[in-house]
CSV table of C-alpha atoms in Angstrom, one decimal:
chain,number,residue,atom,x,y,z
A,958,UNK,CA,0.0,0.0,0.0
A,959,UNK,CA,1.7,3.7,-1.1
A,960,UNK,CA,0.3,6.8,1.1
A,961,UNK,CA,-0.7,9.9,-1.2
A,962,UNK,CA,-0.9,13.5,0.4
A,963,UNK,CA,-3.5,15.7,-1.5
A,964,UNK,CA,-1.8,18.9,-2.9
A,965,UNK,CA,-5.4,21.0,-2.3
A,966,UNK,CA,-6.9,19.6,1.1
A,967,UNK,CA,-3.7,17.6,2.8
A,968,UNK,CA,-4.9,14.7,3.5
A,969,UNK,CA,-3.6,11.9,3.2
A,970,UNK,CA,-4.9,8.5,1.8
A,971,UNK,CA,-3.4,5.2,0.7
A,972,UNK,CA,-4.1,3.2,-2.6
A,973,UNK,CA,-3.1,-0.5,-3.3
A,974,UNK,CA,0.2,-0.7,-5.7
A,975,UNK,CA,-1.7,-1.4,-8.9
A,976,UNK,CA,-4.2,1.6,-8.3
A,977,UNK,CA,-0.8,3.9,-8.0
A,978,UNK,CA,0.7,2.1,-11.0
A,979,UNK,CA,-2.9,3.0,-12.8
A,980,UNK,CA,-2.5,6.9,-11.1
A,981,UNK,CA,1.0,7.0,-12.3
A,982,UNK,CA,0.4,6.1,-16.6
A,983,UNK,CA,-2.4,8.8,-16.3
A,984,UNK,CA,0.0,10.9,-15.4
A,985,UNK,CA,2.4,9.7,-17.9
A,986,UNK,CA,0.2,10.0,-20.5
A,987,UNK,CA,-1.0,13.3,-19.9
A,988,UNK,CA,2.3,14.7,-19.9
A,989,UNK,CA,3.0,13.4,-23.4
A,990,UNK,CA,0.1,14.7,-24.7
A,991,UNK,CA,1.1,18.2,-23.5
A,992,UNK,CA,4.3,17.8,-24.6
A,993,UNK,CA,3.4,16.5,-27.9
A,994,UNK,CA,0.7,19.6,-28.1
A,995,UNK,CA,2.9,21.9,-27.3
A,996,UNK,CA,5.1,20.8,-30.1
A,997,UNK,CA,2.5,20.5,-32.8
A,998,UNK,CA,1.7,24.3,-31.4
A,999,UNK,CA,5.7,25.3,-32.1
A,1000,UNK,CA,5.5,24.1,-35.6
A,1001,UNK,CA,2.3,25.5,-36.9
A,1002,UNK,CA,3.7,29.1,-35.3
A,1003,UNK,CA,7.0,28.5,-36.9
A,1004,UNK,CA,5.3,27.4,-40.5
A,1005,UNK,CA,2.4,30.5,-40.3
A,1006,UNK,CA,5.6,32.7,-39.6
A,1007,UNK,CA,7.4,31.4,-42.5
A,1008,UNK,CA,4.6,31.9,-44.7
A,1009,UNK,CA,3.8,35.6,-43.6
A,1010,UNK,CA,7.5,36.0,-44.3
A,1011,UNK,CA,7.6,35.3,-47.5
A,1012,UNK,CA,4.0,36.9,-48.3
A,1013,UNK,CA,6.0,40.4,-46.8
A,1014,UNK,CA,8.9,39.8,-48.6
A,1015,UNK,CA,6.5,39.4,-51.9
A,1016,UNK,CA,4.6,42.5,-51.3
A,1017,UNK,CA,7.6,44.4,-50.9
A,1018,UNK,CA,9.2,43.3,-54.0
A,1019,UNK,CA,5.7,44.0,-56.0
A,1020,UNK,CA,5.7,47.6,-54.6
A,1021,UNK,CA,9.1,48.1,-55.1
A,1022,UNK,CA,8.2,47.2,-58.9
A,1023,UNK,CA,5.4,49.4,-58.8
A,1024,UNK,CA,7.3,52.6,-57.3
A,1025,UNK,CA,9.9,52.3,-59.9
A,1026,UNK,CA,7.5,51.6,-62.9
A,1027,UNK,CA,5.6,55.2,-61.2
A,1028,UNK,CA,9.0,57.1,-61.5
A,1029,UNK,CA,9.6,56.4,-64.8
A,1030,UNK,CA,6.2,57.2,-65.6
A,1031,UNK,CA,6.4,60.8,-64.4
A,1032,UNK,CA,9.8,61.3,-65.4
A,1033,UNK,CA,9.0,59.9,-69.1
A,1034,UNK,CA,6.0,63.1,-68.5
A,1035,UNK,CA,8.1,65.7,-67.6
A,1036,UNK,CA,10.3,64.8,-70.6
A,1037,UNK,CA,7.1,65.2,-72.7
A,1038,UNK,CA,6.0,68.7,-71.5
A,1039,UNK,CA,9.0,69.6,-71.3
A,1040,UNK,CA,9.6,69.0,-75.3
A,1041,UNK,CA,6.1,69.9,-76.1
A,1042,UNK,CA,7.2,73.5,-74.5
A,1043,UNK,CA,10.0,73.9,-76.3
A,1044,UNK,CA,8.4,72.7,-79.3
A,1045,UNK,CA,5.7,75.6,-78.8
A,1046,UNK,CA,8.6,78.3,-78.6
A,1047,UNK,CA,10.7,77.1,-81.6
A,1048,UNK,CA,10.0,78.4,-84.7
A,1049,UNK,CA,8.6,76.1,-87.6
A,1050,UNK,CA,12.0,74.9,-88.7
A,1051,UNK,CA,12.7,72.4,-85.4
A,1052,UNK,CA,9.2,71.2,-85.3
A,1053,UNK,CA,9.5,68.3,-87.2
A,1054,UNK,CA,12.9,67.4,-85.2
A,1055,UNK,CA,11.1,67.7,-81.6
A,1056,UNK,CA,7.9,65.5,-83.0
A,1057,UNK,CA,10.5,62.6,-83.8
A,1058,UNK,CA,12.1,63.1,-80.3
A,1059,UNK,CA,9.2,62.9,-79.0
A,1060,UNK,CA,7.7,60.3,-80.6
A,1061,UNK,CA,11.1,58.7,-79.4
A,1062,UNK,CA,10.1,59.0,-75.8
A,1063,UNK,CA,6.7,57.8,-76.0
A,1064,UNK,CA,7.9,54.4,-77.9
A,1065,UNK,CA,11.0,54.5,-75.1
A,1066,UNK,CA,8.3,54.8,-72.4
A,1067,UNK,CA,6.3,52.0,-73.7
A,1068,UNK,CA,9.0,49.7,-73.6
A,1069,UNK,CA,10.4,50.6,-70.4
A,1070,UNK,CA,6.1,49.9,-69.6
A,1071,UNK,CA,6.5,46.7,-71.2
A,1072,UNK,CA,9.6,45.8,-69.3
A,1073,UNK,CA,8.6,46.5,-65.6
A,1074,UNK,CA,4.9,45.1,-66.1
A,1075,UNK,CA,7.5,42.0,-67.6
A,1076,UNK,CA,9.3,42.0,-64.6
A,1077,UNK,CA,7.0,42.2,-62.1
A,1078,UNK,CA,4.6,39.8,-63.5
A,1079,UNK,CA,7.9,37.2,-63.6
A,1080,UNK,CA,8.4,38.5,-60.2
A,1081,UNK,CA,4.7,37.5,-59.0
A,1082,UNK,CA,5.1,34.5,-60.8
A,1083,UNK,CA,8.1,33.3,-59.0
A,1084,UNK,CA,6.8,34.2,-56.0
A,1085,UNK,CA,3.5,32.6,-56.5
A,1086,UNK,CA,5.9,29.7,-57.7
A,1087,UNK,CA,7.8,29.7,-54.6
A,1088,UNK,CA,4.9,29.9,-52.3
A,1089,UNK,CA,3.7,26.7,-53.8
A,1090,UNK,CA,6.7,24.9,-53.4
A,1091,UNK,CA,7.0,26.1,-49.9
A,1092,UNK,CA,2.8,24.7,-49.4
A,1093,UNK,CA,4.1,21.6,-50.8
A,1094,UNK,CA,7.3,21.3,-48.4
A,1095,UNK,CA,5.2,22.3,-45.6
A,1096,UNK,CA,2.5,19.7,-46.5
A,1097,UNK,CA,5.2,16.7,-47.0
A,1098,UNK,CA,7.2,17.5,-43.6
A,1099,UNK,CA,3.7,17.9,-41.9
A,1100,UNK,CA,2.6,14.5,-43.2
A,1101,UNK,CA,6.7,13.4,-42.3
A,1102,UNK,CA,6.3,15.5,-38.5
A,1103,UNK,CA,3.2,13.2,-38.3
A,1104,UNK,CA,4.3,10.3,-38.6
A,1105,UNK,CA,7.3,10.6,-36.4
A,1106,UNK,CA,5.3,11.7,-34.3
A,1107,UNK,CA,3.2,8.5,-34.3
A,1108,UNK,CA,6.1,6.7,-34.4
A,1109,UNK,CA,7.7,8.3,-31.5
A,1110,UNK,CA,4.4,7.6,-29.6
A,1111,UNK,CA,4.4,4.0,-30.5
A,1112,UNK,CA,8.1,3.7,-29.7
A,1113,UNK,CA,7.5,5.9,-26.6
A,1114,UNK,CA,4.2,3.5,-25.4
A,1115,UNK,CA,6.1,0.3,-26.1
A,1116,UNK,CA,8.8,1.2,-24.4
A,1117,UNK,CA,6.5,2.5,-21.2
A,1118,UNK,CA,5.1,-0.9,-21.8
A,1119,UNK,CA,8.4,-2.8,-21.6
A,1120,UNK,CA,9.6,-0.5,-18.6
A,1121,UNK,CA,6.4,-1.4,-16.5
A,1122,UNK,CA,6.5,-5.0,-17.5
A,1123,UNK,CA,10.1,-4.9,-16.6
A,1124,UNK,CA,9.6,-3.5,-13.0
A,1125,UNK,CA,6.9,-5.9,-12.7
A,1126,UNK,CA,9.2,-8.9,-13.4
A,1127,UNK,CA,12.0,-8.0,-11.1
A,1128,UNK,CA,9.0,-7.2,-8.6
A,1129,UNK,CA,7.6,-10.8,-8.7
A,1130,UNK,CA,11.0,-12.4,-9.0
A,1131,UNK,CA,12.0,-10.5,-5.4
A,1132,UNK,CA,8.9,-11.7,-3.9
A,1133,UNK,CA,9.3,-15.5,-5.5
A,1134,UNK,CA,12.7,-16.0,-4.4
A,1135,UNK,CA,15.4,-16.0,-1.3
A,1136,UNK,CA,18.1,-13.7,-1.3
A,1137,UNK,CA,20.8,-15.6,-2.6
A,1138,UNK,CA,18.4,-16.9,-5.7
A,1139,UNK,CA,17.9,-13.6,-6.8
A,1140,UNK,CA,21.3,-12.8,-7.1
A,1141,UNK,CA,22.3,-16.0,-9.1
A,1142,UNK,CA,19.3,-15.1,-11.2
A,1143,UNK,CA,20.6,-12.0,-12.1
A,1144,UNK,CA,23.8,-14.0,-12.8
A,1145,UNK,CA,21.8,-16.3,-14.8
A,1146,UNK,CA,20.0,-13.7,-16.6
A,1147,UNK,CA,23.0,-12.0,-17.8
A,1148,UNK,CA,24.9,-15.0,-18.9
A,1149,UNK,CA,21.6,-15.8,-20.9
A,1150,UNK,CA,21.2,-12.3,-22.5
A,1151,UNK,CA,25.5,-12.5,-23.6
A,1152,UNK,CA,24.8,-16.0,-25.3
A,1153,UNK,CA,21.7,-15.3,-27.1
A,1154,UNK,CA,24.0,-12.4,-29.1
A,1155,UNK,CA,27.2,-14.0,-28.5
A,1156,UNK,CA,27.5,-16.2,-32.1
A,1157,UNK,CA,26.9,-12.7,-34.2
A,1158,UNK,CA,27.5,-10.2,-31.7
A,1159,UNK,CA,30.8,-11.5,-29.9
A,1160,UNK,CA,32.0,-14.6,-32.1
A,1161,UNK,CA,35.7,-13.9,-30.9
A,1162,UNK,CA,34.7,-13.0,-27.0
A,1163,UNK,CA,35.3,-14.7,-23.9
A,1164,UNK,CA,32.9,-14.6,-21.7
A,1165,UNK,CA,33.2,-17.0,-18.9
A,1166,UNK,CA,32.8,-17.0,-14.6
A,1167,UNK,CA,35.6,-15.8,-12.4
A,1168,UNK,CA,36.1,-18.8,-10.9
A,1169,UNK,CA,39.9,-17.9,-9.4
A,1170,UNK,CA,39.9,-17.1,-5.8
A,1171,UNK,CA,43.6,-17.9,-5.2
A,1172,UNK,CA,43.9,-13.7,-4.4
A,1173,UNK,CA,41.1,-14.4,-1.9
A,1174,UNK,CA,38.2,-13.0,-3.6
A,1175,UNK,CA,36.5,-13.2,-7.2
A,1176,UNK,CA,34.5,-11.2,-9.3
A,1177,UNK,CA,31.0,-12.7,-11.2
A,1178,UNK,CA,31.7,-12.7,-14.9
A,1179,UNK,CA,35.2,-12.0,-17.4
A,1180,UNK,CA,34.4,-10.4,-20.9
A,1181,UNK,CA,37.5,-10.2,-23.2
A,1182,UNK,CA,37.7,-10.1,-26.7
A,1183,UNK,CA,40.3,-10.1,-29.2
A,1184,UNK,CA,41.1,-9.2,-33.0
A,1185,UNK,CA,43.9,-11.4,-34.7
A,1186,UNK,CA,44.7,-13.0,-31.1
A,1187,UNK,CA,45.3,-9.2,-29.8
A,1188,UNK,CA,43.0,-8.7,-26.6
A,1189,UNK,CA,41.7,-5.5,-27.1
A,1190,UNK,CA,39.9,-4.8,-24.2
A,1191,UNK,CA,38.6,-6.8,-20.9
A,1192,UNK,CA,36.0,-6.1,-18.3
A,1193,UNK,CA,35.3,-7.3,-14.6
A,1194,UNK,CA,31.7,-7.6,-13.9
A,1195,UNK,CA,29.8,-8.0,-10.7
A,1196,UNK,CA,26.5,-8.6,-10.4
A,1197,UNK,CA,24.3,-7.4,-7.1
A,1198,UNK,CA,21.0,-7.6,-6.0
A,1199,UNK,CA,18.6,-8.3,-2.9
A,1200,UNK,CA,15.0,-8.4,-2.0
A,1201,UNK,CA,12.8,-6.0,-1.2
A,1202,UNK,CA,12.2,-7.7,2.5
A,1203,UNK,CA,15.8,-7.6,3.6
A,1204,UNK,CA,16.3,-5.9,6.6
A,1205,UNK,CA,19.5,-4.2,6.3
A,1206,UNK,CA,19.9,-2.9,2.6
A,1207,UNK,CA,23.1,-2.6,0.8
A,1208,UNK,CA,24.2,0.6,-1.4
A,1209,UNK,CA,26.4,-0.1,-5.0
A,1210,UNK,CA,29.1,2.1,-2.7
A,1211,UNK,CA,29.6,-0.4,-0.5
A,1212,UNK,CA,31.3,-3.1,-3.7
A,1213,UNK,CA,33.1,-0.4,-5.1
A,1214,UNK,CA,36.0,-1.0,-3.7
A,1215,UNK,CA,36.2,-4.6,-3.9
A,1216,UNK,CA,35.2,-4.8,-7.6
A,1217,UNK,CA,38.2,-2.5,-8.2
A,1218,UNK,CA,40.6,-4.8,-6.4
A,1219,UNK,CA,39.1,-7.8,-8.7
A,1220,UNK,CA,40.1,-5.8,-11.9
A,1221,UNK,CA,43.5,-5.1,-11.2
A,1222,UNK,CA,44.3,-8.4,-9.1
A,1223,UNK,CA,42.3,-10.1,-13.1
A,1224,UNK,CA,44.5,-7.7,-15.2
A,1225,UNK,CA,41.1,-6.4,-15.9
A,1226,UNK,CA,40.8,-2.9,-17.7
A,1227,UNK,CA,37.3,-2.4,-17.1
A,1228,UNK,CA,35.3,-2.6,-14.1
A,1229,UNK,CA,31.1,-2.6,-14.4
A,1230,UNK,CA,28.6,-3.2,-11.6
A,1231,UNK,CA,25.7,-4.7,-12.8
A,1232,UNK,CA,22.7,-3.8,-9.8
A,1233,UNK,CA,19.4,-4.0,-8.7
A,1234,UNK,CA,20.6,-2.3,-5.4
A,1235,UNK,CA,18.8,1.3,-4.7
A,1236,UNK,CA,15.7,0.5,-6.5
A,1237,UNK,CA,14.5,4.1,-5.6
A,1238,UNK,CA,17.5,6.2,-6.7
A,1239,UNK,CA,16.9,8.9,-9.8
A,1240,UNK,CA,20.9,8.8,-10.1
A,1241,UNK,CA,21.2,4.8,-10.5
A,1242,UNK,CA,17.7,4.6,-12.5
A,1243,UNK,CA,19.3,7.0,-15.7
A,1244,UNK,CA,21.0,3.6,-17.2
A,1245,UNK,CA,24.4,3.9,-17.5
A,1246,UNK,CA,26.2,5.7,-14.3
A,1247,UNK,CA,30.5,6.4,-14.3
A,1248,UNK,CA,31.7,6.2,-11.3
A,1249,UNK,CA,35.6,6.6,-12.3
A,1250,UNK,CA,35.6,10.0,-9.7
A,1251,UNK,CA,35.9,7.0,-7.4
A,1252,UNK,CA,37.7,4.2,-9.1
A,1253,UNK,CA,39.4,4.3,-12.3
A,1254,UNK,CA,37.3,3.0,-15.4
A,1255,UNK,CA,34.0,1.7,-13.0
A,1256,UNK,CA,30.5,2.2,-14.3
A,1257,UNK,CA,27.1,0.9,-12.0
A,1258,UNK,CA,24.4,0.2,-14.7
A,1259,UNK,CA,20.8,-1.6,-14.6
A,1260,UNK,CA,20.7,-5.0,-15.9
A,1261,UNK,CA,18.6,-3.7,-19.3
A,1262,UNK,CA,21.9,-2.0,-20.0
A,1263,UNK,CA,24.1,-5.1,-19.9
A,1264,UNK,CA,24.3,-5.7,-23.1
A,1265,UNK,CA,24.6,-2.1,-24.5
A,1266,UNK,CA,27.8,-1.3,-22.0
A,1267,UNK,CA,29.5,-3.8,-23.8
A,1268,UNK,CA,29.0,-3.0,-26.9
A,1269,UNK,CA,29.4,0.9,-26.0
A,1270,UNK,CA,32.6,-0.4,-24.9
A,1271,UNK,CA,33.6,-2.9,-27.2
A,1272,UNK,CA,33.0,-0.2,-30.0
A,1273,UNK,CA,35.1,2.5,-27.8
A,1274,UNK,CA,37.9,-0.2,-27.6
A,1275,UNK,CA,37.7,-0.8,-31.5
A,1276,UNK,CA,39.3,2.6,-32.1
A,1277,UNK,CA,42.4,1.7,-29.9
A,1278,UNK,CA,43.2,-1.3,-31.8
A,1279,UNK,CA,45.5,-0.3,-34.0
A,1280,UNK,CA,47.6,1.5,-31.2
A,1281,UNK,CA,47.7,-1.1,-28.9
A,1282,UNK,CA,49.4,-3.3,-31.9
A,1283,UNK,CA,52.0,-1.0,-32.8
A,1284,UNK,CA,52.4,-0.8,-28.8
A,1285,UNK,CA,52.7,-4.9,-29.3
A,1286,UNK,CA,54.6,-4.6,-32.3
A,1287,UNK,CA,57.2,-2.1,-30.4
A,1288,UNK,CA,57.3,-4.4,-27.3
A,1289,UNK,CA,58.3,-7.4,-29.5
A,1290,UNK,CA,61.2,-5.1,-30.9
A,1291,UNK,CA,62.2,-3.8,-27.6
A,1292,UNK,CA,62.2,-7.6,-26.8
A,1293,UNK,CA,64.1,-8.5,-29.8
A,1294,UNK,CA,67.0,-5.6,-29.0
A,1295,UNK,CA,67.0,-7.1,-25.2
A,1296,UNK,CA,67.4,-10.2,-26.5
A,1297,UNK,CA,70.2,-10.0,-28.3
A,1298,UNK,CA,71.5,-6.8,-25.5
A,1299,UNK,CA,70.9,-10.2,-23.0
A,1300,UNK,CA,73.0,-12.3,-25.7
A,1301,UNK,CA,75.8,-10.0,-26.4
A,1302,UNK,CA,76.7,-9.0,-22.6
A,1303,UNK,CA,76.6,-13.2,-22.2
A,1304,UNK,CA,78.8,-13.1,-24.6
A,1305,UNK,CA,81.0,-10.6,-23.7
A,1306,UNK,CA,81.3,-12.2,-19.9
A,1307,UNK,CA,81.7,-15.7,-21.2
A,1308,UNK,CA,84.8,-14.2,-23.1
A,1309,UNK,CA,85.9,-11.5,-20.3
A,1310,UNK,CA,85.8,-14.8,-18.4
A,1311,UNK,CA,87.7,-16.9,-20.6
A,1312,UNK,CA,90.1,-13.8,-21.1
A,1313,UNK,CA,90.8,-13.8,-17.7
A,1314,UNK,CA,91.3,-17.3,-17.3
A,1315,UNK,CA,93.5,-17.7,-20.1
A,1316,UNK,CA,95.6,-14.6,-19.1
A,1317,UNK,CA,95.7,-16.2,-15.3
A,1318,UNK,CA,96.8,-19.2,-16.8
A,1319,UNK,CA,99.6,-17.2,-19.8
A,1320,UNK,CA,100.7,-15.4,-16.4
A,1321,UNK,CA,101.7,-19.2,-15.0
A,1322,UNK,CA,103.0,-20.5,-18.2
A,1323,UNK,CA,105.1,-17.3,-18.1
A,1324,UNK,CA,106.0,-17.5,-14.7
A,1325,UNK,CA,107.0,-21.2,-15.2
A,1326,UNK,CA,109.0,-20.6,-18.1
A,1327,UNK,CA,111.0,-17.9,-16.0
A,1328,UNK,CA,111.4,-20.5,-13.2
A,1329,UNK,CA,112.5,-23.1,-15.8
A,1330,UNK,CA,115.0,-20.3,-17.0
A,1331,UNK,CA,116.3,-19.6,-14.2
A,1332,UNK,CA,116.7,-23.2,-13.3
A,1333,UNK,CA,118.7,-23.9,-16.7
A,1334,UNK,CA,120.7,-20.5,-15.8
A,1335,UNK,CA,121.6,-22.3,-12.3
A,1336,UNK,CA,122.3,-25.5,-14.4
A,1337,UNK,CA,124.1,-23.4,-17.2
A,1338,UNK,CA,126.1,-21.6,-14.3
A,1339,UNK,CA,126.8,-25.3,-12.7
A,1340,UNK,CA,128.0,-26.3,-15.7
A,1341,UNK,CA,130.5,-23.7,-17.2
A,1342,UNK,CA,131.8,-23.3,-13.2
A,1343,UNK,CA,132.4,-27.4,-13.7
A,1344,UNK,CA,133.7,-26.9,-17.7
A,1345,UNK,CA,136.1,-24.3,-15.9
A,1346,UNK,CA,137.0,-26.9,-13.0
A,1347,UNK,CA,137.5,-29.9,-15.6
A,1348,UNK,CA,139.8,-27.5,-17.5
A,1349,UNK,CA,141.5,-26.5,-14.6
A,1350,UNK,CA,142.3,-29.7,-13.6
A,1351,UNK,CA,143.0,-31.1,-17.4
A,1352,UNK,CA,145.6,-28.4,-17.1
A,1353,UNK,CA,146.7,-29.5,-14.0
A,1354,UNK,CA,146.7,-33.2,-15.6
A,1355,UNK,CA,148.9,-32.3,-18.6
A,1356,UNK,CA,151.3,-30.7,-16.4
A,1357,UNK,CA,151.1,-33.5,-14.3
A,1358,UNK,CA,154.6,-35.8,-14.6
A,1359,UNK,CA,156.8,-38.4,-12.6
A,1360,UNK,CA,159.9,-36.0,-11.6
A,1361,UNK,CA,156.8,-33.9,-10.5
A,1362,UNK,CA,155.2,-36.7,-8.2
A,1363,UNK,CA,158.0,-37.9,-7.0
A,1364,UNK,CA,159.3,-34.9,-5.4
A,1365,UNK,CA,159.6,-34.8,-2.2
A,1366,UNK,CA,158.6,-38.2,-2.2
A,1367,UNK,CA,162.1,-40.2,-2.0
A,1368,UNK,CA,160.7,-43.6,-1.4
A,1369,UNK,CA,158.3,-42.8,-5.0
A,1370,UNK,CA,161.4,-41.7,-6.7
A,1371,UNK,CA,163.6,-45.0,-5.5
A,1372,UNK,CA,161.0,-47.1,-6.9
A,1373,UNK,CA,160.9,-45.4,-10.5
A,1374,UNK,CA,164.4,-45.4,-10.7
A,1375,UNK,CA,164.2,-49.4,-10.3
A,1376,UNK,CA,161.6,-49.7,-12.7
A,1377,UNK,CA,163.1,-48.1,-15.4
């Protein structure tokens, strides 16, 4: 039951829901009817004053005509009584001469005559001619304004229709069905809604659950979709809802934050609410709400807009594809250069190292071969000092002899002397 105040007397009665509902079309109704009135009223003012134009504009020209085809009337008269004068005060001998000048005027004046009633009969003929065509463009664009109009009033009554059918659906469904029902119907009904379009619509989309909690919470639903295997755009949806019987009733504020941490923790680059939540608001009721004040790249919407947020933007996203594959294109290259950055500084340390090595190792060989030389030099030094000591005592030996042994050795030289 809804209480109603009366505006005149202030009181207040109540009226069952389908007796408001009834109130509430009137009202509708009546207000398009005004509007629509008040419109047909604007365009017969605008066409009357378009004709009256016109019809001044004619009448101006005409008199214009008129005034001009007047002055040359009395200036063509003045000429004429003024040669008739002067034909009165010449003498006999220039009258033939004036009669031929004048007759000259008069068949001058008569074809200037000729010439202006020419000109302003084309003149009233065009404008007749344009006034017609301007009848016959009003006429057409009366019969086109009409039918818009119908059609706008048929468009504007189905979609009334559709709006209070609607409300009614998502009414009864609250009343059928517990809380956590209504929000997997929601679910439900915007998984259905994506498929139905999703072979012609969406043929390269994914569209799928969020069924990854590893980060400790999940969004509803994933859209991507890609051109050429590029993923050109991505959007986290969550969808919320509850019935009109709960006790303690939740705002869309209250998931912002959460919904934004499921887009960034999905790689997400989109973020959209989908909500039943604040029935009664005029801010959430408009359709299609951006909340990015907030949260970067969030929008709330109602679920009859699911389908046309994706699309609004897919489409967006469809402008950016180019860029983001020269962006891919330039990452690959970067990639490519780092790759073979990453390869040449491998290979210049698996040389440095090697260099090193091999000059530790040329260092040993080096100091080795100065070891071994100085060890030959000892050796070399050995053996000239024991060349010098064999030649020393060679000499000795060749001077060696027996007179030289046996001196001071009497018993050496006795036995000598015997043998020889």
């Amino acid at each position: 039951m809804s209480e109603i105040r009366c505006p005149n007397c202030a009181k207040v009665f109540t009226i069952d829901e389908s007796e408001y509902q009834k109130i509430a079309s009137q009202i509708r109704n009546e207000e398009f009817e005004k509007s629509l009135h008040d419109r047909l009223c604007e365009a017969d003012k605008a066409k009357q004053q378009e004709i009256n134009l016109i019809k001044v504009q004619t009448e101006q020209k005409i008199a214009q005509l008129e005034a001009e085809l007047k002055n040359q009337r009395e200036n063509s008269q003045k000429d004429l009584e003024l040669q008739k004068t002067k034909l009165e005060q010449s003498n006999s001998t220039d009258v033939n001469n004036l009669k031929k000048q004048v007759e000259a005027l008069k068949s001058q004046l008569e074809g200037k005559e000729k010439d202006t009633i020419i000109a302003v009969s084309n003149a009233v003929k065009s404008k007749d001619e344009e006034i017609s065509n301007l009848k016959l463009t009003i006429t057409q664009n009366e019969k086109s304004f009409s039918d818009k109009e119908n059609s706008l009033k048929d468009s504007y009554e189905f979609k009334l229709k559709e709006k209070d059918a609607q409300i009614e659906f998502y009414k009864d469904l609250k009343a059928k069905m517990s809380t956590k029902m209504v929000g997997e119907t929601l679910e439900q009904h915007c998984d259905i809604e994506f498929n139905k379009i999703r072979a012609t619509a969406f043929p390269n989309a994914y569209f799928e659950k969020d069924n990854d909690a590893r980060t400790g919470s999940k969004g509803d639903f994933i859209f991507k979709d890609y051109i050429d295997g590029l993923e050109y755009i991505s959007i986290m949806f969550e969808m919320k809802n509850e019935m009109d019987t709960t006790a303690s009733k939740h705002r869309n504020e209250d998931f912002f934050k959460e919904l934004d941490k499921d887009r960034q923790e999905k790689g997400c680059e989109y973020a959209v609410l989908v909500s039943l939540l604040e029935s009664d608001s005029e801010l959430y009721n408009q359709g299609i709400v951006d909340v990015s004040h907030k949260y970067p790249k969030m929008y709330v919407i109602r679920p009859q807009f699911f389908i046309p947020m994706i699309t609004l933007l897919r489409n967006a996203a469809l402008n950016s594809v180019e860029y983001k594959k020269q962006i891919v294109e330039y990452k690959n290259q970067n990639l490519d250069i780092t790759h073979f950055e990453e390869n040449m500084n491998a290979f210049k340390d698996a040389f440095s190292r090697n260099y090193e090595l091999a000059q530790r190792q040329f260092g040993t060989a080096i100091e080795e071969i100065d070891k071994s030389i100085d060890h030959l030099q000892k050796i070399k030094d050995n053996l000239l000092k024991s060349g010098n000591n064999l030649r020393l005592a060679n000499d000795k030996a060749q001077d060696l002899s027996v007179k030289k042994l046996t001196k001071d050795n009497p018993t050496m030289a006795k036995k000598f002397e015997e043998l020889k």
